[in-house]
mmCIF file of C-alpha atoms and ligand atoms in Angstrom:
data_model
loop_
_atom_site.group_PDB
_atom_site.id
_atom_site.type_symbol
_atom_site.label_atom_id
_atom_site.label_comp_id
_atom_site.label_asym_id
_atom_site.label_seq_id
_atom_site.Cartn_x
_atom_site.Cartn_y
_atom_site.Cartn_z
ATOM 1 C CA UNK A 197 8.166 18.490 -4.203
ATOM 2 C CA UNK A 198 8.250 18.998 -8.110
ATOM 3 C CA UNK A 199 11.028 17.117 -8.925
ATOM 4 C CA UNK A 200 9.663 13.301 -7.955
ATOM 5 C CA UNK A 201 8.269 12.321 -11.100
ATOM 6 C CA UNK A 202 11.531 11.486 -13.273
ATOM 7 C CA UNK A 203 12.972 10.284 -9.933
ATOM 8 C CA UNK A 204 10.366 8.153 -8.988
ATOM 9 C CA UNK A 205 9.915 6.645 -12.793
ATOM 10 C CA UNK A 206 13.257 5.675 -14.309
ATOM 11 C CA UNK A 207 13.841 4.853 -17.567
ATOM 12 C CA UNK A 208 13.496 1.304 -18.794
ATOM 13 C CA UNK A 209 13.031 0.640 -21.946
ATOM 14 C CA UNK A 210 11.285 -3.380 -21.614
ATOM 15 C CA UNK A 211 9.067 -1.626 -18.982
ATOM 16 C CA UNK A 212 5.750 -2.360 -20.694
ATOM 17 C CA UNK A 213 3.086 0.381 -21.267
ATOM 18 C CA UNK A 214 0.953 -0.714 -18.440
ATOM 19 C CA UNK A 215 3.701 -1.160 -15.732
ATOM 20 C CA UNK A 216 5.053 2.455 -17.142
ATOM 21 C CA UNK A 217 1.896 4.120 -17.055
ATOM 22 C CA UNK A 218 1.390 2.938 -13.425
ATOM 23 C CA UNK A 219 4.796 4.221 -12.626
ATOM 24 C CA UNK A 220 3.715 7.611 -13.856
ATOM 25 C CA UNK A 221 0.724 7.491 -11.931
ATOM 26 C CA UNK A 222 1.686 6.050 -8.577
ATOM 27 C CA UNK A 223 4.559 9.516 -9.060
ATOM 28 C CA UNK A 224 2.246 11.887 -9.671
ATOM 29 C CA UNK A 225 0.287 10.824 -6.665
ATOM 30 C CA UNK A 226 3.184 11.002 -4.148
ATOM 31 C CA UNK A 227 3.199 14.859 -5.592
ATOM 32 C CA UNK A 228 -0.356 15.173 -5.429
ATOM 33 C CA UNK A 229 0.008 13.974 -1.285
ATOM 34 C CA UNK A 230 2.539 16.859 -0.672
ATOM 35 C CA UNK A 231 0.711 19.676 -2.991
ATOM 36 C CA UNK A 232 -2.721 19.540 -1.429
ATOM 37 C CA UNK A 233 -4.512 18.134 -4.718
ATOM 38 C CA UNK A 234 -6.132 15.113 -2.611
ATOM 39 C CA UNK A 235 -9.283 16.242 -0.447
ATOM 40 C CA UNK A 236 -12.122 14.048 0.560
ATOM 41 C CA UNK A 237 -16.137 13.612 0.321
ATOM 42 C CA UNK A 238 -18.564 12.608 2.389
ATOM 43 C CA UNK A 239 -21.508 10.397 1.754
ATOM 44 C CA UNK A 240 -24.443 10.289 3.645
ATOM 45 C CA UNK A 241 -25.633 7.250 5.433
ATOM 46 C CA UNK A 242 -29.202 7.433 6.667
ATOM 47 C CA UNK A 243 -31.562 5.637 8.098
ATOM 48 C CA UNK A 244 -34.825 4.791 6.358
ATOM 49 C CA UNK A 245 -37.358 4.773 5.732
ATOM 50 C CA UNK A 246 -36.903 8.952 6.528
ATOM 51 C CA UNK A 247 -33.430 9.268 4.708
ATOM 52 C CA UNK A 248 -32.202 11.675 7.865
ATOM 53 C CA UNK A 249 -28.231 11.698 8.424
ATOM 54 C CA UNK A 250 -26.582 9.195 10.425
ATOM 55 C CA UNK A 251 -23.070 8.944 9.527
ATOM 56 C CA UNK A 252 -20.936 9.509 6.382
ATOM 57 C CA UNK A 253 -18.413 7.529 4.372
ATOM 58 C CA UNK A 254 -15.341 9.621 3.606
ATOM 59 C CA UNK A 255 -14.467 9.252 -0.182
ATOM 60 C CA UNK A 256 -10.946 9.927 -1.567
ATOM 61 C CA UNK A 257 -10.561 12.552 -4.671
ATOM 62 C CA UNK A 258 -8.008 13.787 -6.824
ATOM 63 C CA UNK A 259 -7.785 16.369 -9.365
ATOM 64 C CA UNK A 260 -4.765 15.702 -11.549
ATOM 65 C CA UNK A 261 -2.733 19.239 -12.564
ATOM 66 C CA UNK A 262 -3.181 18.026 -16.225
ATOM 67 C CA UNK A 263 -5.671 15.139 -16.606
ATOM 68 C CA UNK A 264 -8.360 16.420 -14.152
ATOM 69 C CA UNK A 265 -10.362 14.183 -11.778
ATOM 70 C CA UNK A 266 -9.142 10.619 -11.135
ATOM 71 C CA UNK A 267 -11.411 8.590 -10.107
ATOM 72 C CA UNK A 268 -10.441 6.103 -6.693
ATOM 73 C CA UNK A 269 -11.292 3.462 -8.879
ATOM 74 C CA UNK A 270 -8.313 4.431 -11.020
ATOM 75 C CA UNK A 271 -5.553 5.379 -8.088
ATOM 76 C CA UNK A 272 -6.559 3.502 -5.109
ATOM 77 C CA UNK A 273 -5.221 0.193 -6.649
ATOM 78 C CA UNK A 274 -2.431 1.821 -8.489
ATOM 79 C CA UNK A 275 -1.449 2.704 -4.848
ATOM 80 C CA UNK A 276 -2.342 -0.413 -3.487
ATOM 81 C CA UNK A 277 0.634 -1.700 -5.941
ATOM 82 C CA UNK A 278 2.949 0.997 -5.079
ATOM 83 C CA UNK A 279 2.277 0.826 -1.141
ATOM 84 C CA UNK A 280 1.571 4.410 -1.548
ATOM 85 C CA UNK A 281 -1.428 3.531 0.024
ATOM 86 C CA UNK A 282 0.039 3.449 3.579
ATOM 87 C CA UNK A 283 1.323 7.200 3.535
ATOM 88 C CA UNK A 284 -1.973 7.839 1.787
ATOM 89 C CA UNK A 285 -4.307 5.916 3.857
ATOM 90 C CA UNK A 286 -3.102 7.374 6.678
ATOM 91 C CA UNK A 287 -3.254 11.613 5.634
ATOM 92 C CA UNK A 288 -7.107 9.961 4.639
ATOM 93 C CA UNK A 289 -8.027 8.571 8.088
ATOM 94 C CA UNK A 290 -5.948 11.823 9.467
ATOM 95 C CA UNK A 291 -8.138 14.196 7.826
ATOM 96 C CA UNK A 292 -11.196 11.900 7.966
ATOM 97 C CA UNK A 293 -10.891 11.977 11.957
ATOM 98 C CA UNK A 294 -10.138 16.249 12.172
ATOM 99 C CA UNK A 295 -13.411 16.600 9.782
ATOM 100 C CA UNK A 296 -15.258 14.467 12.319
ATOM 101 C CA UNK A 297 -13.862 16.639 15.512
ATOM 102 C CA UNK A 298 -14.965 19.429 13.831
ATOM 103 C CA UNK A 299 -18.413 18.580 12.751
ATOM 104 C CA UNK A 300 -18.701 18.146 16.554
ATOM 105 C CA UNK A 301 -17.907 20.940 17.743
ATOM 106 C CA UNK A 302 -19.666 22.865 15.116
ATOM 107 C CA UNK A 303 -22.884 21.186 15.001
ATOM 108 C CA UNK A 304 -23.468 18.974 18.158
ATOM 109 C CA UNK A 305 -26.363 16.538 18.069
ATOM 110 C CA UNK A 306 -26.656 16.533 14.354
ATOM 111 C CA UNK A 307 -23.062 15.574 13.576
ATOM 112 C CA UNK A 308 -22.741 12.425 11.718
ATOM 113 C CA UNK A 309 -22.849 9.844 14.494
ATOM 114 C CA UNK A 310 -20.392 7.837 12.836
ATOM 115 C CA UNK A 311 -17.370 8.836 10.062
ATOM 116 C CA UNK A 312 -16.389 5.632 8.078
ATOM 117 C CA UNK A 313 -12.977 5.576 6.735
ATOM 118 C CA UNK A 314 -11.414 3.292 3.940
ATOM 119 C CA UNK A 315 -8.595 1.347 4.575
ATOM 120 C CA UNK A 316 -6.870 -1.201 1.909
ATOM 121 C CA UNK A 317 -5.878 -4.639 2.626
ATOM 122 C CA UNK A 318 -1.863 -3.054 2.447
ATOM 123 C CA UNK A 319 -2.451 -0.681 5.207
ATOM 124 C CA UNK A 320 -4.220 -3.495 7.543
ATOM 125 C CA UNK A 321 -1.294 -5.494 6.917
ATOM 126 C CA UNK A 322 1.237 -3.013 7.845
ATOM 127 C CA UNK A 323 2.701 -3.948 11.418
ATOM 128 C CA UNK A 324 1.269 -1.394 14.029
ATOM 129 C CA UNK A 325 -1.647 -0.463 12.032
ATOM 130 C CA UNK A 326 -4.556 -0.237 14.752
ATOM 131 C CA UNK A 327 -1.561 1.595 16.668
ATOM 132 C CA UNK A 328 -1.396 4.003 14.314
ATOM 133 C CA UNK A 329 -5.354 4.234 14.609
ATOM 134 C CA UNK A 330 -4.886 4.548 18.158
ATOM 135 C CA UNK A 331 -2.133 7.290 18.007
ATOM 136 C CA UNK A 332 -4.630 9.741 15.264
ATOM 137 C CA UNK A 333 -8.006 9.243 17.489
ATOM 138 C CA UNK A 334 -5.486 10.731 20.763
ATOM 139 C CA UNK A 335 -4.003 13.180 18.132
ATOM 140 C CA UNK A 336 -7.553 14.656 16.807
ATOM 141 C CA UNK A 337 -9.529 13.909 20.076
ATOM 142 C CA UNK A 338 -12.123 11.757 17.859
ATOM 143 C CA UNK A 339 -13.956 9.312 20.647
ATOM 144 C CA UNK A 340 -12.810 5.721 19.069
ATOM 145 C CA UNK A 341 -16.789 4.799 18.706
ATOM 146 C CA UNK A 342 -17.168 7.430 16.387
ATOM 147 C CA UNK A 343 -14.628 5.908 13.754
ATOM 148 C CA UNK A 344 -16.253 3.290 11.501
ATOM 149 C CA UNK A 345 -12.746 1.605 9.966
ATOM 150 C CA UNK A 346 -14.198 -0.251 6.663
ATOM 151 C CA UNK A 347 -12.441 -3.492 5.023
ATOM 152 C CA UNK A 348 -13.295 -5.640 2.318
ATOM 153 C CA UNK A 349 -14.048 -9.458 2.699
ATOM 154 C CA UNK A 350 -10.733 -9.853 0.805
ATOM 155 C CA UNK A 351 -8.622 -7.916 2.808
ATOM 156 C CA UNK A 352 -9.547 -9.429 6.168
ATOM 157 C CA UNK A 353 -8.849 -13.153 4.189
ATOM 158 C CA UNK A 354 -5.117 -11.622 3.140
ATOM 159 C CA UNK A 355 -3.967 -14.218 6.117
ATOM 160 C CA UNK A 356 -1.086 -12.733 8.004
ATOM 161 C CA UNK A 357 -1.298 -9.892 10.416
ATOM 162 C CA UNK A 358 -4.541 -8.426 9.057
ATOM 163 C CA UNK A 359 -6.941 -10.413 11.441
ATOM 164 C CA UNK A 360 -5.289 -9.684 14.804
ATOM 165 C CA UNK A 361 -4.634 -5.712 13.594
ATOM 166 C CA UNK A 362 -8.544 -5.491 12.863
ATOM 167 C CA UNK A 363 -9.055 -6.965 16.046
ATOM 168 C CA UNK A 364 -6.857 -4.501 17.670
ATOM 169 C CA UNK A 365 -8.579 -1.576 16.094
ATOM 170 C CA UNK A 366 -11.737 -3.411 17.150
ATOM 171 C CA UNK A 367 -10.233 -3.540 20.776
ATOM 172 C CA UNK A 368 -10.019 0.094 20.805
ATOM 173 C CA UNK A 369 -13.356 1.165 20.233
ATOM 174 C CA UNK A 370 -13.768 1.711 16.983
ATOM 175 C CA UNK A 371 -16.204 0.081 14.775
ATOM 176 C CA UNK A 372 -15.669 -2.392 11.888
ATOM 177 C CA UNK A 373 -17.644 -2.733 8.494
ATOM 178 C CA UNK A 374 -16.987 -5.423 6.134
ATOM 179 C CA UNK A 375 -17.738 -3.746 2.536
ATOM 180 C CA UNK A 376 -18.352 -5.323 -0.382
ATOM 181 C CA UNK A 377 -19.940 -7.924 1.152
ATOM 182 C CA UNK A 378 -21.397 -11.255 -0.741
ATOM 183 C CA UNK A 379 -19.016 -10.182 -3.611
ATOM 184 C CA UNK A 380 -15.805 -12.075 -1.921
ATOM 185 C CA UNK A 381 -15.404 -15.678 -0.981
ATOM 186 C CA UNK A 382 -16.360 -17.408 2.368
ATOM 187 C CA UNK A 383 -18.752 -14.647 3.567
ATOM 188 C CA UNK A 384 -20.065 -16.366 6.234
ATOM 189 C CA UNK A 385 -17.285 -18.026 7.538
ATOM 190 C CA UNK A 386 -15.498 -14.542 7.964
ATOM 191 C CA UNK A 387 -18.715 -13.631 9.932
ATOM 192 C CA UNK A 388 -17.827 -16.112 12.566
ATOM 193 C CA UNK A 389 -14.007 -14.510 13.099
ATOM 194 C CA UNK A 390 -14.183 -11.379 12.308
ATOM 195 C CA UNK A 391 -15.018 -8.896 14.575
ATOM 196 C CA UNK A 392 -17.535 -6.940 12.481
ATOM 197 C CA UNK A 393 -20.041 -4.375 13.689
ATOM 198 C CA UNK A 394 -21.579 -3.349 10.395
ATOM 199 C CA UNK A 395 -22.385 -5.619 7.265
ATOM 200 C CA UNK A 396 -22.494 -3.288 3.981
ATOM 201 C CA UNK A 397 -24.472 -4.864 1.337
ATOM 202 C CA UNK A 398 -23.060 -4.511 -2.047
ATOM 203 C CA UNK A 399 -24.732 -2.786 -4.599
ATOM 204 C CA UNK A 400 -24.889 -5.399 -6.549
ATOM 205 C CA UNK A 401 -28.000 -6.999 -4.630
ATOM 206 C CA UNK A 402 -29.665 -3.459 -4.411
ATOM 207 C CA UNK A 403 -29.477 -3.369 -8.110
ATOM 208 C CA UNK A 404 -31.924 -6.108 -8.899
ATOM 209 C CA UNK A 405 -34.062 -6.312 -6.081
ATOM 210 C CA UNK A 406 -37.476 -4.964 -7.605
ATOM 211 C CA UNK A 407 -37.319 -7.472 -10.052
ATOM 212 C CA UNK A 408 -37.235 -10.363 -7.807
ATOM 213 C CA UNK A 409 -34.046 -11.689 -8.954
ATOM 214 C CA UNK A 410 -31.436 -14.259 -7.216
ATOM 215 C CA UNK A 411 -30.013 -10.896 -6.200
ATOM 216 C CA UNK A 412 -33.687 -9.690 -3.517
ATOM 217 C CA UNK A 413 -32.912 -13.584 -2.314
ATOM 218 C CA UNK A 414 -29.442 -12.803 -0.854
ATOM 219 C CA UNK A 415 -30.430 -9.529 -0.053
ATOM 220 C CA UNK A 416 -33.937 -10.569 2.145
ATOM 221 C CA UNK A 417 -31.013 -13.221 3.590
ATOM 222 C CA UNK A 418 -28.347 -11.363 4.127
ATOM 223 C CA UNK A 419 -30.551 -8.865 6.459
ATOM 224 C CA UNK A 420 -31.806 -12.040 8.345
ATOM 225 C CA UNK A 421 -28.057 -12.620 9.175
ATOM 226 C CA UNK A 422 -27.318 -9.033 10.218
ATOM 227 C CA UNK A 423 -30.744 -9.398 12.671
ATOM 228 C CA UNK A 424 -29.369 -12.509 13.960
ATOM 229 C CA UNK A 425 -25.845 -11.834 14.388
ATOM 230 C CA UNK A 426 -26.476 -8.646 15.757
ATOM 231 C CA UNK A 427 -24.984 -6.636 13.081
ATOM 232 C CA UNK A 428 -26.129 -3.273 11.400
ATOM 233 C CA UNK A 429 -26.916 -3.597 7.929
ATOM 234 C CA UNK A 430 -26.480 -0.768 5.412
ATOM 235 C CA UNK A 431 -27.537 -1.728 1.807
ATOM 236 C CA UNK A 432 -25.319 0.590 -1.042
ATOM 237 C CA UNK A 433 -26.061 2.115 -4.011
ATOM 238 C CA UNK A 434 -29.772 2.361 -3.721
ATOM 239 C CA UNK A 435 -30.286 5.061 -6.431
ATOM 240 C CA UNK A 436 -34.307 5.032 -6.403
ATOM 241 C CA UNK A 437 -37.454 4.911 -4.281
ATOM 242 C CA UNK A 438 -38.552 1.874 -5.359
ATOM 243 C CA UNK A 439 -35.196 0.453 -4.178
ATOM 244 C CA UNK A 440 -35.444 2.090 -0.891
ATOM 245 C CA UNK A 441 -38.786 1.123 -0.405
ATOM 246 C CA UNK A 442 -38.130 -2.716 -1.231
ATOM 247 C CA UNK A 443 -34.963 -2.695 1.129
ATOM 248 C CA UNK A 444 -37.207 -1.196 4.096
ATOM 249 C CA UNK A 445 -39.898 -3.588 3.388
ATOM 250 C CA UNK A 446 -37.285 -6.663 3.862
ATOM 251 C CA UNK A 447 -35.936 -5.292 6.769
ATOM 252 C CA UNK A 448 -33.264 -2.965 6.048
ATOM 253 C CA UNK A 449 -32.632 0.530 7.678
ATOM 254 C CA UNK A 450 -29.614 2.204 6.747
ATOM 255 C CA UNK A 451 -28.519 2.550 3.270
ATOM 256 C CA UNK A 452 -26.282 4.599 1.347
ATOM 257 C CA UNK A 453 -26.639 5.618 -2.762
ATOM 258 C CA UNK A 454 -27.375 8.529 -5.256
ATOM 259 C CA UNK A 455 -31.397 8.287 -4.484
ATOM 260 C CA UNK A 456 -30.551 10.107 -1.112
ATOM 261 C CA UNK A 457 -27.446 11.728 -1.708
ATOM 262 C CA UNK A 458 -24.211 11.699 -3.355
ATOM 263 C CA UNK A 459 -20.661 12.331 -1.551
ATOM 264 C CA UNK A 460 -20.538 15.885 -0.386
ATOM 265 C CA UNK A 461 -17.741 18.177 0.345
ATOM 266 C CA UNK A 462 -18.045 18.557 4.089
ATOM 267 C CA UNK A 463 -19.556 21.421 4.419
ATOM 268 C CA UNK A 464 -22.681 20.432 2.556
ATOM 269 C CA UNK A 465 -23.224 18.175 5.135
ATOM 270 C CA UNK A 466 -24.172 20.475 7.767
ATOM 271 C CA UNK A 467 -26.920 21.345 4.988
ATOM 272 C CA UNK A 468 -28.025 18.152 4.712
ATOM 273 C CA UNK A 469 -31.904 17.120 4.574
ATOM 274 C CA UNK A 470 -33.744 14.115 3.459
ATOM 275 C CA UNK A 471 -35.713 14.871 0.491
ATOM 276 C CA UNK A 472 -38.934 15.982 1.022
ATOM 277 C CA UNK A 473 -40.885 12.652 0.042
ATOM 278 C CA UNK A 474 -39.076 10.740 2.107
ATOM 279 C CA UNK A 475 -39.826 12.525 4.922
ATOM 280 C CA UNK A 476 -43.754 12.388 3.507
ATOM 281 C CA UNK A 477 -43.459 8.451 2.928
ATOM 282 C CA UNK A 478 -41.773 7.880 6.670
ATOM 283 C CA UNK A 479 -44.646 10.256 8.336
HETATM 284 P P1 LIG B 49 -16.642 1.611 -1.811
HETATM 285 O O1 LIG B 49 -15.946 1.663 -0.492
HETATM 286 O O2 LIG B 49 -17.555 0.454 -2.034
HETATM 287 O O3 LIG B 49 -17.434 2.992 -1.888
HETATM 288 C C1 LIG B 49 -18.687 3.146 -2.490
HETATM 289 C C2 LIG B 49 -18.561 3.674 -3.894
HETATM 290 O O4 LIG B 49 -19.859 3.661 -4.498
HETATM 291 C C3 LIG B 49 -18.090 5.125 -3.988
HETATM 292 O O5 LIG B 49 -17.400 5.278 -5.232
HETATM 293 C C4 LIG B 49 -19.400 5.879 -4.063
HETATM 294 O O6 LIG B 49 -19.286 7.173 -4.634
HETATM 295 C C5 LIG B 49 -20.198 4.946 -4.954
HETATM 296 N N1 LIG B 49 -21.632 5.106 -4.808
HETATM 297 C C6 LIG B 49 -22.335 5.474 -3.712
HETATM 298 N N2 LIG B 49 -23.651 5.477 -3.956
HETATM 299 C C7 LIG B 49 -23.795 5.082 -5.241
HETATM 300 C C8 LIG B 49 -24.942 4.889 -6.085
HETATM 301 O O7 LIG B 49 -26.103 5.060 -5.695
HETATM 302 N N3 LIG B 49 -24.710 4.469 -7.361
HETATM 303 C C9 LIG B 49 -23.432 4.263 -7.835
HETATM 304 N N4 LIG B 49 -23.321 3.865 -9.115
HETATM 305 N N5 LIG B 49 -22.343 4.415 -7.075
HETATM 306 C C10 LIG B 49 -22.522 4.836 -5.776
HETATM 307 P P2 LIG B 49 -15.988 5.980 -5.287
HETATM 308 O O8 LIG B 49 -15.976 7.182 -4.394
HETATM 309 O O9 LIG B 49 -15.678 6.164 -6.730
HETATM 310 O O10 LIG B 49 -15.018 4.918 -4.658
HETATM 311 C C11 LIG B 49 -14.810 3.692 -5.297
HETATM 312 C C12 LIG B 49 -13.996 2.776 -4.418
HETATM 313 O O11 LIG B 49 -12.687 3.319 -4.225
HETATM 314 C C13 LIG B 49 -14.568 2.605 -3.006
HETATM 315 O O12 LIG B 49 -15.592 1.663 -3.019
HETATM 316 C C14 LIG B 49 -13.332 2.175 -2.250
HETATM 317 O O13 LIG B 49 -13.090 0.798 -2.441
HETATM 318 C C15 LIG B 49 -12.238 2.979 -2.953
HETATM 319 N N6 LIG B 49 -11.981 4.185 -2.162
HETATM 320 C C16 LIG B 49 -12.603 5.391 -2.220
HETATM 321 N N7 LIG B 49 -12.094 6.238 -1.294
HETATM 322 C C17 LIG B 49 -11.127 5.540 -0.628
HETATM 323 C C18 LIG B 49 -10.228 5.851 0.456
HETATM 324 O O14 LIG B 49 -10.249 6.941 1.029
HETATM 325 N N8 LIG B 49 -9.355 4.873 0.843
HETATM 326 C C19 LIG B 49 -9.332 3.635 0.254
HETATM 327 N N9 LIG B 49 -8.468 2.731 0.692
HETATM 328 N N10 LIG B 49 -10.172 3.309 -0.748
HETATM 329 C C20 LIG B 49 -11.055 4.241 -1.179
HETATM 330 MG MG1 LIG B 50 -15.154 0.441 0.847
HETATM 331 MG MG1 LIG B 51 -17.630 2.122 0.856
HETATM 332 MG MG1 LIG B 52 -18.820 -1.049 -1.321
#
């Protein structure tokens, strides 16, 4: 602890600003791993049209010693570049799974009935990944089918290993969700080898989708697909009523966004209620 950053950095003086400022970054977060300034969030999933709880999406934070909050947005791919992300990914999905346990224990029917976890296209490619799954559910206790494990369309296409390690994970119980999804390439395709359980629709087709744009075509699609194939669909970042009440109209019930809540530290999620229109609206 404390003295990784020069040792991690090094001092080279055609190292461009970029390249040097990701050093610094990717050093700070190895610290940040051992010195407890990582924690995670939980968003609520619910189903609609009543917005109660049915699982949450853990959400990585970190509050930087001198520059404050970091967003994931900012230090997930800086770790993806590093391969920080494997010792990373797996104190996430560690922690994810003990939160999970607990929230059992504590509050029985009405724990989230499923815990979704990130994990990067680096950690699925990492030999003995879904082993490594395997070993943490024994560890914790977690049942495997209360694990949601979610990739992007990307990561599953990385070729190698990744395909046969999602499988794997698949194998054990534990259910997949392909994020992101219509944003990639070869959606559909993936669909057919994959072995997905949940479809998440990306925000980007929630967006648009009261004003009848290309983007409430895809979306009144990509449901159809998720009906047909058996999948569950959960539409993201639906941040208003009207929104939410489009989505259920076309079919959709799960979603995920601000409108019903944002991620929670997990305590707040024992607390937990839809808001009090949607519960009028789904009466
Ligand atoms: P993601 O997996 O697509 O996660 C959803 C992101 O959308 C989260 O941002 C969430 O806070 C945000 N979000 C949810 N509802 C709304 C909404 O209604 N409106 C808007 N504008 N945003 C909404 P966050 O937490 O900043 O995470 C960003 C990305 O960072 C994630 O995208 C994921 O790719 C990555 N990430 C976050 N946590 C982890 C993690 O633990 N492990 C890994 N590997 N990646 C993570
Ligand atoms: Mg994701
Ligand atoms: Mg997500
Ligand atoms: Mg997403």
């Amino acid at each position: 602890k404390g003295q990784g950053k020069g040792r991690q950095v090094g001092y080279d003086p055609a190292m461009d600003q970029r390249t040097a400022a990701l050093a610094r970054l990717a050093a700070d977060l190895r610290i940040a791993l051992d010195t407890d300034q990582l924690y995670l969030l939980y968003q609520p999933i619910v189903s609609m049209p009543g917005g109660e709880l049915f699982g949450v999406e853990a959400l990585v934070r970190w509050t930087h010693p001198e520059r404050g909050a970091v967003g994931p947005a900012v230090f997930i791919p800086a770790a993806e570049r590093t391969g920080l992300i494997v010792p990373l990914g797996a104190w996430i999905l560690e922690e994810a799974c003990r939160q999970a346990v607990r929230w059992r224990h504590e509050l029985g029917d009405a724990a989230p009935r499923t815990v979704t976890v990130n994990v990067s296209a680096r950690q699925l490619r990492e030999a003995g990944f879904a082993a490594d799954v395997n070993a943490v559910l024994q560890r914790t206790g977690l049942p495997p089918h209360v694990l949601t494990v979610e990739v992007t369309e990307t990561a599953v296409f990385d070729g190698g290993t990744a395909l046969a390690e999602l499988r794997a994970i698949a194998a054990l119980g534990v259910k997949i969700a392909l994020d992101d999804f219509g944003t990639g390439h070869s959606s559909l395709g993936l669909l057919r080898t994959c072995p997905a359980d949940i479809l998440k629709v990306d925000k980007s087709f929630v967006d648009d989708i009261v004003t009848g744009g290309h983007e409430a075509v895809v979306a009144a699609a990509l449901i159809r697909i998720c009906d047909g194939m058996n999948l569950r669909a959960v539409a993201e970042g639906v941040e208003t009523a009207d929104q939410a009440a489009e989505l259920y109209r076309l079919g959709y019930r799960f979603a995920q966004g601000y409108h019903y809540a944002r991620p929670l530290p997990a305590d707040e999620i024992a607390t937990y209620r839809p808001a009090a229109a949607e519960q009028r609206s789904a009466a």
